[in-house]
XYZ file of C-alpha atoms in Angstrom:
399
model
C 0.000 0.000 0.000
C 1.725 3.344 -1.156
C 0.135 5.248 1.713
C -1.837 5.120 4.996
C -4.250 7.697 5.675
C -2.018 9.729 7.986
C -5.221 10.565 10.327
C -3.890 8.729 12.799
C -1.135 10.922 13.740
C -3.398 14.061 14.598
C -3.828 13.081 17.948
C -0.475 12.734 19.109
C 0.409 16.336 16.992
C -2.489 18.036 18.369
C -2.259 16.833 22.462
C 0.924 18.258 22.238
C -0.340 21.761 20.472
C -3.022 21.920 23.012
C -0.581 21.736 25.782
C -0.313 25.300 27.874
C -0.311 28.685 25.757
C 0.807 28.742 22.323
C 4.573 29.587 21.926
C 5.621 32.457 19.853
C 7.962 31.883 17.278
C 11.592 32.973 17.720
C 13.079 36.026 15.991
C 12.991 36.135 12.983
C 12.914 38.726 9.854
C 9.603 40.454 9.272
C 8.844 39.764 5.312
C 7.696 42.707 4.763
C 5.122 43.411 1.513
C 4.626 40.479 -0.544
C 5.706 41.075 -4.228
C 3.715 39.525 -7.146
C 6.019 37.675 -7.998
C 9.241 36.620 -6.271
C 12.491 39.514 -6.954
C 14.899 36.462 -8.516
C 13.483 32.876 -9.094
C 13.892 30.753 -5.879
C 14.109 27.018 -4.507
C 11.030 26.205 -2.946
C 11.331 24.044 0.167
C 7.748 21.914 0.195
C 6.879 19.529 3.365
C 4.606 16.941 2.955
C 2.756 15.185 5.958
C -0.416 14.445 4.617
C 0.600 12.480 1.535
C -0.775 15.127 -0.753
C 2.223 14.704 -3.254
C 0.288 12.155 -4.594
C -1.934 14.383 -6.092
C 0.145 17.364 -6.558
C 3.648 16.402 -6.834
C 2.789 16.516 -10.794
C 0.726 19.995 -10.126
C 4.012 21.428 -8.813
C 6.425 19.974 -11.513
C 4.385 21.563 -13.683
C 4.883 24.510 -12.507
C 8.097 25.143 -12.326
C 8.976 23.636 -15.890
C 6.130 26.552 -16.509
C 7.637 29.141 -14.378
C 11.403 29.388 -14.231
C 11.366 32.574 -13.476
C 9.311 32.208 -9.873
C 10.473 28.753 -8.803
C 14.576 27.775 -9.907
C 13.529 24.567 -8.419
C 11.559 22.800 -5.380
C 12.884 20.170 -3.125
C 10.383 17.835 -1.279
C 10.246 16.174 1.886
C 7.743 13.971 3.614
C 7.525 13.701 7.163
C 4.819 12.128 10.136
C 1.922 14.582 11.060
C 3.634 14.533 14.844
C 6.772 15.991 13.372
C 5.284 18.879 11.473
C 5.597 21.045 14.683
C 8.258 20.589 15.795
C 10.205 21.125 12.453
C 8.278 24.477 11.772
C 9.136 25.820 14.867
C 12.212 24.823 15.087
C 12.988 26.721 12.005
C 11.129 29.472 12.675
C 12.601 30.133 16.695
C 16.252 29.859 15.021
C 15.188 33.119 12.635
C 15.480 30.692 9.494
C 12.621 29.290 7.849
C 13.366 27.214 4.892
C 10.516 25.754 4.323
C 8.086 27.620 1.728
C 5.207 26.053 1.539
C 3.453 22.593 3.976
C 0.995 20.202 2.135
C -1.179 18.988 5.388
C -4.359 17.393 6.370
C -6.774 18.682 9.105
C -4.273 17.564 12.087
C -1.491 19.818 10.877
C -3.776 22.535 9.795
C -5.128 22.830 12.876
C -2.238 22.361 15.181
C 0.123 24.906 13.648
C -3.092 27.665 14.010
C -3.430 26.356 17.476
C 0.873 27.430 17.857
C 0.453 30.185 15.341
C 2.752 28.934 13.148
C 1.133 29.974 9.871
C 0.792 32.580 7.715
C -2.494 34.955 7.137
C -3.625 33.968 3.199
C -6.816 35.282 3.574
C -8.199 37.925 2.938
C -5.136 39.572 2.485
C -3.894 37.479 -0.294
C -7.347 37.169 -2.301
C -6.982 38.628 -5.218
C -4.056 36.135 -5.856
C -5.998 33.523 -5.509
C -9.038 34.036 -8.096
C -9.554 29.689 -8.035
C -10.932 30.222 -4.815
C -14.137 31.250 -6.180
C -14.403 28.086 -8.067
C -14.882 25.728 -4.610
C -17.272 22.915 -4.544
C -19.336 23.808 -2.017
C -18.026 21.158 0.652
C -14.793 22.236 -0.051
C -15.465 25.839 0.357
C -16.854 24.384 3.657
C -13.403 22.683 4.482
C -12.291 25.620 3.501
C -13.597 27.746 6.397
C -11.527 25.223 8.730
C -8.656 27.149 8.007
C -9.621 30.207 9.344
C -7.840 32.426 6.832
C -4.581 30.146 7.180
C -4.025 27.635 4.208
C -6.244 27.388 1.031
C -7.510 23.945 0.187
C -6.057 21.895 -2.513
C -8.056 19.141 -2.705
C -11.239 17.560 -1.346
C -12.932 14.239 -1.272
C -15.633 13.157 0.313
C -14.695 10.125 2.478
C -16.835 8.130 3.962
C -17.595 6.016 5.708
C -18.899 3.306 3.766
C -18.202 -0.417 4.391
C -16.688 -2.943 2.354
C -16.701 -6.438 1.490
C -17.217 -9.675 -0.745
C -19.920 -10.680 -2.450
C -19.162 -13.859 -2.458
C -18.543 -14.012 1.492
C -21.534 -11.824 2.122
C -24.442 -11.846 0.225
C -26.954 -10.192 1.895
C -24.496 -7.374 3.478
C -25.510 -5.235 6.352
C -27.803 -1.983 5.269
C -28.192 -0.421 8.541
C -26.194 0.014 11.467
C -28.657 -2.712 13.493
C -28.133 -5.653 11.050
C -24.149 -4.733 10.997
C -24.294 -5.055 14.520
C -26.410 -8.410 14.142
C -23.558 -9.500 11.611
C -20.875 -9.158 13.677
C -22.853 -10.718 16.725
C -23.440 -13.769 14.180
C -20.577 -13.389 13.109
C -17.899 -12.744 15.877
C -14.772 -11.068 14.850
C -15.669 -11.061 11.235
C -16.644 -7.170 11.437
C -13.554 -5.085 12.012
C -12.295 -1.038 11.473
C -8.584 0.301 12.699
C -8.036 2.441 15.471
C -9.604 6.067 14.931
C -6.730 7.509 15.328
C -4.622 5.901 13.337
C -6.792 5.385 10.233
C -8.817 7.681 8.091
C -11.797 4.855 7.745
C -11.486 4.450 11.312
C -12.027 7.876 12.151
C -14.832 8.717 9.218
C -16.481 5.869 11.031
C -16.403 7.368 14.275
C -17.631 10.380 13.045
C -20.369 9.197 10.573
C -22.086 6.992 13.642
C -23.950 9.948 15.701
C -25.509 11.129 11.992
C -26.697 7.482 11.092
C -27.757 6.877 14.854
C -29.594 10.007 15.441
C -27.616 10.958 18.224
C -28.556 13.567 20.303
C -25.460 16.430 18.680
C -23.071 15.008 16.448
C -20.527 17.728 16.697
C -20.067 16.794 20.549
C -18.991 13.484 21.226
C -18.520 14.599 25.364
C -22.354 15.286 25.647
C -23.917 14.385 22.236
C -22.976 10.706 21.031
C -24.629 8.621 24.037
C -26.293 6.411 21.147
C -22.567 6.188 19.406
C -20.482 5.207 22.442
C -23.721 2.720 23.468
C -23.309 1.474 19.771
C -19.473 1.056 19.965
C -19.546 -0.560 23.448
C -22.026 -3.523 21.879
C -19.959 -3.982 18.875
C -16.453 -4.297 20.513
C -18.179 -7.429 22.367
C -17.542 -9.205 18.807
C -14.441 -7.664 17.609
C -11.333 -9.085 18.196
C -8.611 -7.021 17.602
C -8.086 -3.533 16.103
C -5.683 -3.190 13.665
C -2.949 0.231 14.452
C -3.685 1.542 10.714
C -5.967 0.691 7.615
C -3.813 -1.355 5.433
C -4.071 -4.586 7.738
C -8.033 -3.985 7.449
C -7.416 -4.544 3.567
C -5.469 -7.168 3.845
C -7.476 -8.675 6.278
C -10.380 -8.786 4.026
C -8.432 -10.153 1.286
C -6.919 -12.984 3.037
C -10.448 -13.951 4.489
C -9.721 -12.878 7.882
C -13.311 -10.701 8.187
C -15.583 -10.089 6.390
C -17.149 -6.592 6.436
C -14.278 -4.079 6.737
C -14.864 0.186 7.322
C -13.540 2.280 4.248
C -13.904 5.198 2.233
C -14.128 6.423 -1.573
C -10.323 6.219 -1.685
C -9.733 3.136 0.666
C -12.032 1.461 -1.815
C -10.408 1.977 -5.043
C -6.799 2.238 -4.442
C -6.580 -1.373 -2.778
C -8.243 -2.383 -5.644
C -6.407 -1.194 -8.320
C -3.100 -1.487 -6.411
C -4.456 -5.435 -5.990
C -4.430 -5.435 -1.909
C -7.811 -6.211 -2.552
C -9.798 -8.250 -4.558
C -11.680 -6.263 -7.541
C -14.816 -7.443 -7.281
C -15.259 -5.958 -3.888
C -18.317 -4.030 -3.145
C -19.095 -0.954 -1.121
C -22.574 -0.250 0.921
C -23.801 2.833 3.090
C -25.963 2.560 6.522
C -29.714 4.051 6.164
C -29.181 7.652 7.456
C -25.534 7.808 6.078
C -23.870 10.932 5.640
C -20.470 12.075 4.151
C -18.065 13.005 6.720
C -15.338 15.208 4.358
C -11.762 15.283 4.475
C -9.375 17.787 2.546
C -5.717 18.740 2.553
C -4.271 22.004 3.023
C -1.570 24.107 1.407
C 0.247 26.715 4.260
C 2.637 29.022 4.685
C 4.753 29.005 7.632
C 5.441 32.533 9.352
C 9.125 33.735 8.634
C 9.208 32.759 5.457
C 10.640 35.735 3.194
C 8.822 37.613 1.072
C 10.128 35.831 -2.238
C 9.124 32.513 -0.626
C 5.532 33.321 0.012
C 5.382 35.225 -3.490
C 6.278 32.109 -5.404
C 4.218 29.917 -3.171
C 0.903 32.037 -3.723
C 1.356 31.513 -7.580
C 2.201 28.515 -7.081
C -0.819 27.427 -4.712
C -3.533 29.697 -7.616
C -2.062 27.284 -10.768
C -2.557 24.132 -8.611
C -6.072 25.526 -8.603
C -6.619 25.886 -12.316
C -8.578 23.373 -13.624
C -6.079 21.673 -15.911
C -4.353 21.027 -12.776
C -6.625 19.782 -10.244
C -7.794 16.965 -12.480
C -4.437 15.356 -11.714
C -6.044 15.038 -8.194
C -7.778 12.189 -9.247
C -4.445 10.190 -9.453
C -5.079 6.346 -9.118
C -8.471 6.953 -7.178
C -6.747 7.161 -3.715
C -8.312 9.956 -2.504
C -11.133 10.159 -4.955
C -12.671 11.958 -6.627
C -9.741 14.843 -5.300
C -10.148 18.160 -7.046
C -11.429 20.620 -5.065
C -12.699 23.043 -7.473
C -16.081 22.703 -9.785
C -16.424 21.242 -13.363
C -13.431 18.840 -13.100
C -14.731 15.710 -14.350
C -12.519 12.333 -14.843
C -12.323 13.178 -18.953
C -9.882 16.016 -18.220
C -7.608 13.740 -15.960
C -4.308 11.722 -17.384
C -4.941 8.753 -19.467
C -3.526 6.521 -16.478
C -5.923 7.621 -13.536
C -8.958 7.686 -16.613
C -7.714 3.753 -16.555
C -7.589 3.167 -12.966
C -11.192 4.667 -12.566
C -12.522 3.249 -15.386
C -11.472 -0.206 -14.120
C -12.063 0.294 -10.639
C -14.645 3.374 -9.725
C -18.086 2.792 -8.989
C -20.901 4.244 -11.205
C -23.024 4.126 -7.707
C -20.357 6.925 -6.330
C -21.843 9.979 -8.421
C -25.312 9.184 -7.146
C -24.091 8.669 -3.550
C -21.904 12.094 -3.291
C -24.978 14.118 -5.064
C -27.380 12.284 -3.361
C -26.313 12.532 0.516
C -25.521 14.907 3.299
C -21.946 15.991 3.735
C -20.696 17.108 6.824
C -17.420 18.593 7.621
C -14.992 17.007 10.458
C -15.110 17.523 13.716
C -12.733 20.340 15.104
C -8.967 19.362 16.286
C -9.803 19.536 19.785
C -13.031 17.751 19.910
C -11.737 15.209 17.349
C -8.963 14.773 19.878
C -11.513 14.275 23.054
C -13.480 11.386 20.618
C -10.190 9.831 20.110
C -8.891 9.939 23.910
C -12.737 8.372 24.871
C -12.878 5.517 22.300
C -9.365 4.455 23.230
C -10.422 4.359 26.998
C -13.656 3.215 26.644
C -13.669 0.923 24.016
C -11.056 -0.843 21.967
C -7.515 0.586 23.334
C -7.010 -2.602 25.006
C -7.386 -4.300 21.905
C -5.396 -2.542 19.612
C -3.045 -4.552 17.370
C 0.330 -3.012 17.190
């Protein structure tokens, strides 16, 4: 599996973003006024910790063979969500920030506003950044999670959904009760990774209060009695749960369950990388709703003036529509772009191929036909996590 879902890793970044009062960064030189475009070409120093290169790395290259004269040349690094602050501000309190531009999920967005580690965008860099205007509308909603300090990139809507084979389960579960009846029949056949460690695991967690009816799904303290009730009864016939989402793939390839938790992306990839068995099928639970994920594109403070110059024009062309239908890559984060009237014909031959082979005509009906919600916040997420862990299946997690 080229990638897990780095989900996972938001807790331990964010518990240690919440701890006391954010930390100023250390000196450092003011930028001053950003320039339209950067005084000499630069090297552009790009983090990854949310996989996003997977989409974007061929954005970017683009870009530069474009642009010589704003980008000389990028360098690219991947790290863990966990790391991100640490790196950023260790940078930034030795008065040299090198890296231009971060490439995060949710967890990193939100714990480097948390440490006000980023730069403002928005409003003041607006008019830079005309694509914008061109959101789907749950990505303009993902887009308000950054409160002003990264612009999204690229959006899908998740899940959860579950997964599994036909030829194992013929009459699969359709609401939560008879998946809960299933895995009573059916003990430890029924099985989803840690929540946070795995972007199923979590979308799960999340999606449960909407298809329950709980009470508020935004507060999982006071709101998800139905959820945690719900959890409680189903850990009673699940054996383990795996740290991350690949062993739940593989694990329903080798016949180990039978019913597995995924998303849009979790459901094709696998499939087309051959983890999983093609002829897999997907199902919802009556009262399902889309809990949405994006990733992020931010600038960290202290980076000069040429640095966030090149980055802005950089971040509008990854906007463009030419560009974002690379987002659809080999369906692992599908559909991807983030921007309207991007449809599969405009994408490279290769992920045409992948989602011709291994999409799902059912998914344009499902995204247009159901509720999407956004995520819960980084603190609250982190409070879900901390509760299911103690609660329910930390003692059974499968390291």
């Amino acid at each position: 599996m080229r990638r897990n879902i780095v989900a996972g890793a938001l807790a331990a970044a964010l518990l240690a973003a919440s701890c006391g009062a954010p930390e100023s960064p250390g000196p450092q030189q003011a930028a001053g006024p950003i320039p339209d475009k950067p005084s000499s070409p630069v090297t552009l120093d790009i983090l990854d910790v949310a996989g996003n290169l997977q989409l974007t790395q061929g954005m970017i290259d683009e870009f530069v063979e474009k642009h010589p004269d704003i980008v000389s040349g990028v360098t690219y690094s991947k790290a863990p969500a966990p790391d991100l602050i640490g790196k950023v501000k260790s940078q930034q309190n030795a008065g040299r920030v090198d890296i231009g531009l971060v490439l995060t999920g949710v967890d990193g967005l939100s714990a480097g506003i948390e440490q006000g580690l980023w730069e403002e965008i928005l409003p003041k860099h607006a008019d830079r950044l005309p694509g914008m205007d061109d959101y789907l509308e749950p990505a303009a909603e993902m887009q308000k999670l950054a409160q002003g300090h990264g612009v999204t990139v690229t959006y899908y809507p998740s899940g959860p959904l579950i997964e599994y084979l036909p030829s194992r389960v013929p009459d699969p579960p359709r609401t939560a009760q008879e998946l809960l009846d299933y895995a009573k029949a059916n003990p430890g056949k029924v099985e989803y990774a840690r929540p946070s460690n795995s972007g199923p695991g979590r979308t799960f967690l999340m999606g449960l209060p909407y298809i329950l009816g709980d009470a508020d799904p935004r507060d999982p303290v006071n709101g998800w009695d139905k959820t945690w009730d719900y959890l409680a009864e189903l850990n009673s016939y699940v054996d383990r749960y795996p740290s991350g989402t690949t062993q739940t793939m593989t694990d329903l390839a080798n016949g180990t369950v039978d019913i597995v938790v995924t998303t849009t992306g979790w459901d094709i990839n696998p499939r087309a990388l051959g983890t999983v068995p093609a002829e897999a099928e997907i199902g919802t639970l009556e009262g399902f709703h889309w809990v949405t994920d994006a990733h992020y594109a931010v600038i960290p403070k202290g980076a000069t003036a040429d640095q966030q110059a090149a980055a802005l024009q950089l971040i509008q062309f990854m906007l463009t529509k030419e560009q974002q239908a690379k987002a659809y890559d080999e369906g692992y984060f599908y559909p991807g772009p983030a921007v309207k009237g991007v449809d599969i014909s405009m994408a490279p031959e290769s992920s045409q191929e992948v989602i011709r082979r291994y999409g799902r005509p059912e998914y344009d009906q499902l995204i247009a036909g159901n509720p999407k919600e956004t995520p819960l916040d980084a603190k609250t997420m982190v409070e879900a996590f901390d509760r299911w862990d103690r609660e329910i299946g930390g003692a059974k997690v499968d390291e």
